[in-house]
Short mmCIF file of C-alpha atoms in Angstrom, two decimals:
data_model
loop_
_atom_site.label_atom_id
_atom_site.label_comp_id
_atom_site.label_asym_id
_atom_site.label_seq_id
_atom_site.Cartn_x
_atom_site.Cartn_y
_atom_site.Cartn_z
CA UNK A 1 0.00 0.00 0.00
CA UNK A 2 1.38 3.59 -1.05
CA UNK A 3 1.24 6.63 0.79
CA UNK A 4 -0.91 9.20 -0.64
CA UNK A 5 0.25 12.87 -0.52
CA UNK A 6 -3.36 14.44 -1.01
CA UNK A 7 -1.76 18.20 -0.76
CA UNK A 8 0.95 17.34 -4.06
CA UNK A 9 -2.60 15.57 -5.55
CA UNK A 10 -4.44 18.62 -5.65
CA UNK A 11 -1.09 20.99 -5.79
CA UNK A 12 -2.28 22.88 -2.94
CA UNK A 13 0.51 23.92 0.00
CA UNK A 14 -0.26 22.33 3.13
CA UNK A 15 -1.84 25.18 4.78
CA UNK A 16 -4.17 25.85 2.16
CA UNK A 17 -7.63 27.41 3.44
CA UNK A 18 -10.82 25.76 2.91
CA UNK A 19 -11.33 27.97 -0.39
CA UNK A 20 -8.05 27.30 -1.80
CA UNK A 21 -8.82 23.29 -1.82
CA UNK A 22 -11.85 23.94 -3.48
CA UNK A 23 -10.79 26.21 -6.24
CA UNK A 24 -7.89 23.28 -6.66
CA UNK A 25 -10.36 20.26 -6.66
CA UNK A 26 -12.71 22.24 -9.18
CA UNK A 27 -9.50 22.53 -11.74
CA UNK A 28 -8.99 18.93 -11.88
CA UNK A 29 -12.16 17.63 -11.84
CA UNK A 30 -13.27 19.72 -14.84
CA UNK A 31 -10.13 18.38 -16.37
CA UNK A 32 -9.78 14.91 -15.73
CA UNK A 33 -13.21 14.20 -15.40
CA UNK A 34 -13.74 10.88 -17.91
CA UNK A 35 -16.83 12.47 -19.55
CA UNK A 36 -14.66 15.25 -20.97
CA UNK A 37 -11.00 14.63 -20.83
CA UNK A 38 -9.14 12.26 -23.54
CA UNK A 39 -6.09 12.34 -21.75
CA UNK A 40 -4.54 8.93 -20.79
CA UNK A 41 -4.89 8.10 -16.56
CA UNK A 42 -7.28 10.49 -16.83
CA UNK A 43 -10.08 8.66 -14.82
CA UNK A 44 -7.14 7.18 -11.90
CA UNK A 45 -6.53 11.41 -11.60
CA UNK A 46 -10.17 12.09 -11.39
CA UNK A 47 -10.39 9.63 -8.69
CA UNK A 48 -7.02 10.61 -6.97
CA UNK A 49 -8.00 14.14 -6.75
CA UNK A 50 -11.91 13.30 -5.31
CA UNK A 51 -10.04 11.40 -2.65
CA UNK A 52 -7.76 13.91 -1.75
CA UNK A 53 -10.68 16.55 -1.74
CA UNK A 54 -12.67 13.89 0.41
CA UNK A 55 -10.16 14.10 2.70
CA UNK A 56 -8.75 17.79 2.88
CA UNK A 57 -12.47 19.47 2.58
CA UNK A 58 -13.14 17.58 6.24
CA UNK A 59 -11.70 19.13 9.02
CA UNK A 60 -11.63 16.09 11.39
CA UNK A 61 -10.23 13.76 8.17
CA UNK A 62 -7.71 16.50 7.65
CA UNK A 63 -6.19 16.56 11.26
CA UNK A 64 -6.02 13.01 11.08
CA UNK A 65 -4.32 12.93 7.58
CA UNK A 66 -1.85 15.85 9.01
CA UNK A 67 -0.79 13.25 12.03
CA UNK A 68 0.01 10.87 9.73
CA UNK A 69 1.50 12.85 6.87
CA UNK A 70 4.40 13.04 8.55
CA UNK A 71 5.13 9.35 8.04
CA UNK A 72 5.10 9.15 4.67
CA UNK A 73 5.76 10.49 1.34
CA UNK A 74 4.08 10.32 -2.25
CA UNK A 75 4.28 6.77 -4.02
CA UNK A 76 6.61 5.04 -1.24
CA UNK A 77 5.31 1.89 0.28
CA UNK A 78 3.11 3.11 3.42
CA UNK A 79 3.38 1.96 7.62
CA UNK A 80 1.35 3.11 9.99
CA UNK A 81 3.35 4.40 12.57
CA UNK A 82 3.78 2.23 16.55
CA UNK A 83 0.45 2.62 18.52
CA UNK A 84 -1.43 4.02 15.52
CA UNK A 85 -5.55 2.87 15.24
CA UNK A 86 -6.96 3.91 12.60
CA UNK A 87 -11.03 4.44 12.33
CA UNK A 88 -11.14 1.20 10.09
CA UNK A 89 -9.21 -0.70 12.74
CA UNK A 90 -11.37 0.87 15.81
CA UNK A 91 -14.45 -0.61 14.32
CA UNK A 92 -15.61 1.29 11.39
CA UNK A 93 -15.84 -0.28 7.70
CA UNK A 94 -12.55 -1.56 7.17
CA UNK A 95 -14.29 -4.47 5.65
CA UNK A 96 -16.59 -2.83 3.53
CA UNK A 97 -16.70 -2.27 -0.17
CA UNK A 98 -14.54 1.11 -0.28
CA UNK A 99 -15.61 2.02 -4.30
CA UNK A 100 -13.69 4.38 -6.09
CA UNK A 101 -11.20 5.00 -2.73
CA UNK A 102 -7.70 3.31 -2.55
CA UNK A 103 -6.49 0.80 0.20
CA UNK A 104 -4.62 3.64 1.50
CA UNK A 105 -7.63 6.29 2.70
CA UNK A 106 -10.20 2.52 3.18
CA UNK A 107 -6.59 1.59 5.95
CA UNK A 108 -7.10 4.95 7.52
CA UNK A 109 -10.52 6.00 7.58
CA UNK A 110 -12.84 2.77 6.43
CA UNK A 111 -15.62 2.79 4.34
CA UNK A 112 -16.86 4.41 0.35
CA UNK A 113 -18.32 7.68 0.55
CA UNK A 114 -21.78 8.34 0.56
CA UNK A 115 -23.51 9.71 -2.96
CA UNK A 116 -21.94 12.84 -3.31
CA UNK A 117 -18.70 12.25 -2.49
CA UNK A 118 -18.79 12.12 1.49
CA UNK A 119 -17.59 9.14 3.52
CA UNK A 120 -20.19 6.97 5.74
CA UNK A 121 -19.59 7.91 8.76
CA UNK A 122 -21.63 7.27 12.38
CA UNK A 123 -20.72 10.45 13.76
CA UNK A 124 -18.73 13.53 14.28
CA UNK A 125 -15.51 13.85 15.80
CA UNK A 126 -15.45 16.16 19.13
CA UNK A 127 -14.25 20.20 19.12
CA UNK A 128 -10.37 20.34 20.12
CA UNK A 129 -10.17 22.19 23.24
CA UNK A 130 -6.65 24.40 23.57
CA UNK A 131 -5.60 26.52 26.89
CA UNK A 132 -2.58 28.52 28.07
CA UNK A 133 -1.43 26.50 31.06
CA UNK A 134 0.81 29.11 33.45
CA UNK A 135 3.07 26.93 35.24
CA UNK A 136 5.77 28.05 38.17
CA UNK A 137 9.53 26.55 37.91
CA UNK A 138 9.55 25.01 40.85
CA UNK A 139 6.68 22.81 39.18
CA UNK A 140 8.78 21.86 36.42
CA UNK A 141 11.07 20.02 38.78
CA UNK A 142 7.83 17.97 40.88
CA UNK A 143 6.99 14.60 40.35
CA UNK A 144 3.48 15.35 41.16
CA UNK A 145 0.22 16.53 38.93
CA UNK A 146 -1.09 20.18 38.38
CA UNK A 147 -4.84 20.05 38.69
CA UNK A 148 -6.07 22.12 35.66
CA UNK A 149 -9.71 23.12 35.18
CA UNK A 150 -11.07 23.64 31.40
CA UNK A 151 -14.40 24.47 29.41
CA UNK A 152 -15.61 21.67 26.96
CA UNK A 153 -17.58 22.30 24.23
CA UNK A 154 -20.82 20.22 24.18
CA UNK A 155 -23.65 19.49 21.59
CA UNK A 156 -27.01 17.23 21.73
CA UNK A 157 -27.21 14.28 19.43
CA UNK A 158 -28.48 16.54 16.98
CA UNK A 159 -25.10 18.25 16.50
CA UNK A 160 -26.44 21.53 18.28
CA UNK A 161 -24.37 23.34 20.66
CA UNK A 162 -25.41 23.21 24.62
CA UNK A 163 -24.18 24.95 27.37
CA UNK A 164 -20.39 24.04 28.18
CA UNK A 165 -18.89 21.61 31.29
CA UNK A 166 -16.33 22.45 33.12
CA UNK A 167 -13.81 19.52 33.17
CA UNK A 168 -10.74 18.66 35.33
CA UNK A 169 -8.05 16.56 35.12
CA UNK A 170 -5.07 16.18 37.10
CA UNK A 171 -2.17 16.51 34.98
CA UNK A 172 2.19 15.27 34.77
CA UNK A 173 4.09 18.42 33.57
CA UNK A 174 6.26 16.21 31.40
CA UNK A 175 10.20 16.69 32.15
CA UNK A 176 12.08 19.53 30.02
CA UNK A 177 9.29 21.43 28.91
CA UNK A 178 9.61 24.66 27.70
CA UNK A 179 7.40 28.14 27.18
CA UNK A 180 5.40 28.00 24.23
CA UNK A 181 5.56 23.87 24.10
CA UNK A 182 2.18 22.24 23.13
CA UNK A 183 1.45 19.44 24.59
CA UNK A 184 -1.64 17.09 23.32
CA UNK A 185 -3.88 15.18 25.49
CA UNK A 186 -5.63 12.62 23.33
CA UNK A 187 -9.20 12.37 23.91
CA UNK A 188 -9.70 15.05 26.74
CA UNK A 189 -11.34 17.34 24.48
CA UNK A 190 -14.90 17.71 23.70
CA UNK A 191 -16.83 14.55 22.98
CA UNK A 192 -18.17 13.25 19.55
CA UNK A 193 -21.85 13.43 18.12
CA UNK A 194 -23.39 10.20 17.68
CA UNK A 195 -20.24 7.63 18.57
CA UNK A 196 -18.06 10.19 17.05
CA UNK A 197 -14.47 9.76 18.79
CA UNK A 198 -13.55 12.99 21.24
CA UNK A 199 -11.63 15.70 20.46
CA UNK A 200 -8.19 16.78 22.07
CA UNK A 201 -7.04 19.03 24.36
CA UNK A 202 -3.96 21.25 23.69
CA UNK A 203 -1.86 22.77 26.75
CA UNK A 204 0.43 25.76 25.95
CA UNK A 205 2.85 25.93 28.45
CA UNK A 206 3.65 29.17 29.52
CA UNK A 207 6.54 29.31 32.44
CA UNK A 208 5.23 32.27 34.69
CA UNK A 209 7.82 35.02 35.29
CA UNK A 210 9.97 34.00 38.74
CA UNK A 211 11.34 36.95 40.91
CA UNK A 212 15.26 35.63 41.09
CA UNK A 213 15.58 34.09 38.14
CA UNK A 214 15.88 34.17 34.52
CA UNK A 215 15.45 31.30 31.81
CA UNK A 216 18.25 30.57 29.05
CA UNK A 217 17.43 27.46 27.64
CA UNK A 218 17.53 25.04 30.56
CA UNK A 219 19.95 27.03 32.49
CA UNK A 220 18.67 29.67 34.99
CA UNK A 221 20.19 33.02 35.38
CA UNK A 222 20.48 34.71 39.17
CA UNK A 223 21.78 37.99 39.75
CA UNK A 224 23.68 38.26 42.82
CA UNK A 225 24.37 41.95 44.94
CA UNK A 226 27.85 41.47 46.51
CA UNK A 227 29.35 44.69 48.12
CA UNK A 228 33.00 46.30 46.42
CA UNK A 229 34.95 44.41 49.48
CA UNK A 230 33.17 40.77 48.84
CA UNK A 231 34.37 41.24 45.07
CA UNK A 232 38.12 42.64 46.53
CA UNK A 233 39.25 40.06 49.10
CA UNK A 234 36.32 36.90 48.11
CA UNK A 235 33.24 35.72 50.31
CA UNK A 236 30.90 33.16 50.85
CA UNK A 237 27.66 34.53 49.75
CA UNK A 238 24.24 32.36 50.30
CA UNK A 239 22.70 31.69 46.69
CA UNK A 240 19.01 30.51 46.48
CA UNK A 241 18.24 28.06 43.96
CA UNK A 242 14.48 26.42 43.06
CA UNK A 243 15.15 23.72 45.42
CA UNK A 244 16.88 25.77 48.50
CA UNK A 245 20.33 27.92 49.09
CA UNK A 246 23.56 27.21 48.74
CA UNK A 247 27.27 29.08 49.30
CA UNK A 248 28.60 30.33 46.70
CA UNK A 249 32.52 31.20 46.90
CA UNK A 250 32.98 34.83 45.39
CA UNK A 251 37.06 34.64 44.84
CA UNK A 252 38.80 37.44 45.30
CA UNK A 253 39.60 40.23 42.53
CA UNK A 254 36.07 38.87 41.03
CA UNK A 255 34.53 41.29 38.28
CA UNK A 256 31.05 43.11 37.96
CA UNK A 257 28.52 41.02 35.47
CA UNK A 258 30.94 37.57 36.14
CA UNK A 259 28.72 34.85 35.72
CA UNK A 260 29.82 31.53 37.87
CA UNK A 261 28.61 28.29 36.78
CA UNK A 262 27.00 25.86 39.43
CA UNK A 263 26.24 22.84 38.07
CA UNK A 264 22.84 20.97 37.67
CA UNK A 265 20.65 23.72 39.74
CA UNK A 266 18.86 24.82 36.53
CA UNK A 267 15.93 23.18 35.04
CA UNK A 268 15.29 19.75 33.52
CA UNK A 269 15.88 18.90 29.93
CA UNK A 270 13.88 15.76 28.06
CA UNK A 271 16.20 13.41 29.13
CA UNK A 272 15.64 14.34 32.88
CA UNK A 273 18.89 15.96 33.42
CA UNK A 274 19.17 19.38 35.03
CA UNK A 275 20.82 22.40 33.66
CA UNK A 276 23.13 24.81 35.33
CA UNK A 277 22.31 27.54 37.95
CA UNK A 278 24.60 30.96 36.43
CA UNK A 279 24.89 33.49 39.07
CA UNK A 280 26.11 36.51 37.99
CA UNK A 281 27.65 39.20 39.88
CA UNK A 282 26.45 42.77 40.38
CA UNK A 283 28.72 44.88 42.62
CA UNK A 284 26.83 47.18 44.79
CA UNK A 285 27.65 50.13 45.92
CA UNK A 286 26.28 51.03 49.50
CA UNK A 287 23.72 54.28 49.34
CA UNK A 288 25.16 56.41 51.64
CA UNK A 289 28.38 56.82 53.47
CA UNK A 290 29.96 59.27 56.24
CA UNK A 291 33.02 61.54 56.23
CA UNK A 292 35.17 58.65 57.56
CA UNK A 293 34.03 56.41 55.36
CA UNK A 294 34.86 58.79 52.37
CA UNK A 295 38.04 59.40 53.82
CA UNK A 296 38.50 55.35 53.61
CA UNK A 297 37.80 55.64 50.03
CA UNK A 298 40.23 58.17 49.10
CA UNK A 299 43.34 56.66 51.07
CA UNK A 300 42.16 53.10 48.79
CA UNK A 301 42.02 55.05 45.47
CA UNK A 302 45.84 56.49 46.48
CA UNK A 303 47.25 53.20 47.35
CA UNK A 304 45.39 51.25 44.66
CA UNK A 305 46.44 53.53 41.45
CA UNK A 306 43.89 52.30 39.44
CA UNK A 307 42.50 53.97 36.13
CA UNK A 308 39.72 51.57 34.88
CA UNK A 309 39.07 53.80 32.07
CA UNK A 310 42.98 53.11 30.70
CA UNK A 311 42.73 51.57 27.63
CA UNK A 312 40.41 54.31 26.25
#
């Protein structure tokens, strides 16, 4: 069985609107159809392109196709990919006579369509739901779930929209994630009409904004105040991280905006491992001082010589 790139049948890019598909299906039909065109394969185009329009004219039949698309490529021997069922397989009319539709669209979605050019089907799939999910970084480091609360879209068995539910589901923050990721959960969205299969739901993780620390990749980012003595002669200076402090040696001579590497205190990547912790110094001058304190600074600015502004 050959894959079947329905977007090169009908020479249409893959994010072609609705209208676009049309326009494209129109085109060929009026010039393969076998009543009018001459032209030899002419009927095996005709039929390609009212598959592919079968297909890319459904919403629910084109999510599904744009799953699997991925997987394959025009005219090369087809597999479904590990853990896929498709609607034939899941009980719908895999065995059934599937017309003037190849092996390929009968493997994924069953069935011949009805007169017309529509596919028997016993129902409609379920609405997609997506949501923003906010989540702190400490959370991205728990083993436990986030409880998260979402409105499902629901119809009657007449396909007409009802008042929503409010659904919730307690949820694993899967290791490494990152702001922006989407994350599917299969079958959590709004149910199907009439034995239709449910829609998903979508989580966009968005990390909420911590007050110490910044995100590079999987390494976090801490600024740490140390006075003009710490950087001179060195400290110990206590560092919080996401999962509690530690001391953090400040040598001495150390520069303003030196960042010092401490490793695996940032945040997990996919394969579970954790990133660094880079805490960066910021020298910090104290607000106010008194005459003898002045007087302090001027006997260290005769005995140190220093012109910082010497290679200018």
């Amino acid at each position: 069985m050959d894959f079947k790139d329905y977007y090169k049948i009908l020479a249409v890019d893959p994010t072609a609107d609705e209208k676009a598909i049309k326009v494209a299906y129109r085109k060929l039909a009026r010039k393969y159809h076998p009543d009018v065109s001459k032209e030899a394969g002419a009927e095996e185009k005709f039929k390609e392109a009212n598959e592919a329009y079968e297909v890319l004219s459904s919403p629910e039949k084109r999510a599904e196709y744009d799953d699997l698309r991925k997987y394959g490529r025009q005219g090369q021997p087809f597999q479904a990919p590990p853990g896929w069922q498709s609607r034939a397989g899941a009980g719908g009319f895999g065995g059934a006579d599937n017309g003037d539709f190849s092996d390929f669209f009968s493997s994924i979605f069953g069935g011949r369509p009805q007169q017309g050019g529509r596919s028997r089907n016993p129902g409609r799939r379920g609405q997609d739901v997506e949501m923003e999910l906010a989540i702190f970084l400490e959370e991205t480091l728990s083993a436990e779930s986030k409880q998260v609360s979402f409105k499902v879209p629901q119809h009657n068995a007449g396909g007409q929209r009802v008042a929503d539910i409010t659904k919730t589901l307690n949820v694993k923050i899967p290791a490494g994630v990152t702001d922006g990721e989407r994350i599917r959960l299969k079958g959590q969205g709004a149910p199907g009409v009439a034995g239709g299969e449910n829609g998903d739901l979508y989580l966009i993780i968005r990390l909420a904004p911590h007050p110490k620390f910044e995100v590079e990749g999987h390494d976090l980012i801490i600024t740490v105040p140390v006075a003009p003595w710490e950087a001179a002669l060195g400290a110990k200076v206590a560092v919080p991280t996401l999962t509690g402090r530690i001391n953090l040696t400040i040598r001495p001579d150390s520069q303003n905006g030196q960042r010092l590497r401490i490793k695996g205190n940032g945040l997990l990547n996919k394969q579970g491992q954790r990133g660094d912790l880079l805490a960066q110094i910021k020298v910090v001058m104290p607000k106010s001082s008194d005459e003898a304190t002045q007087e302090l600074w001027k006997k260290l600015a005769d005995k140190a010589a220093f012109d910082p502004r010497a290679q200018w």
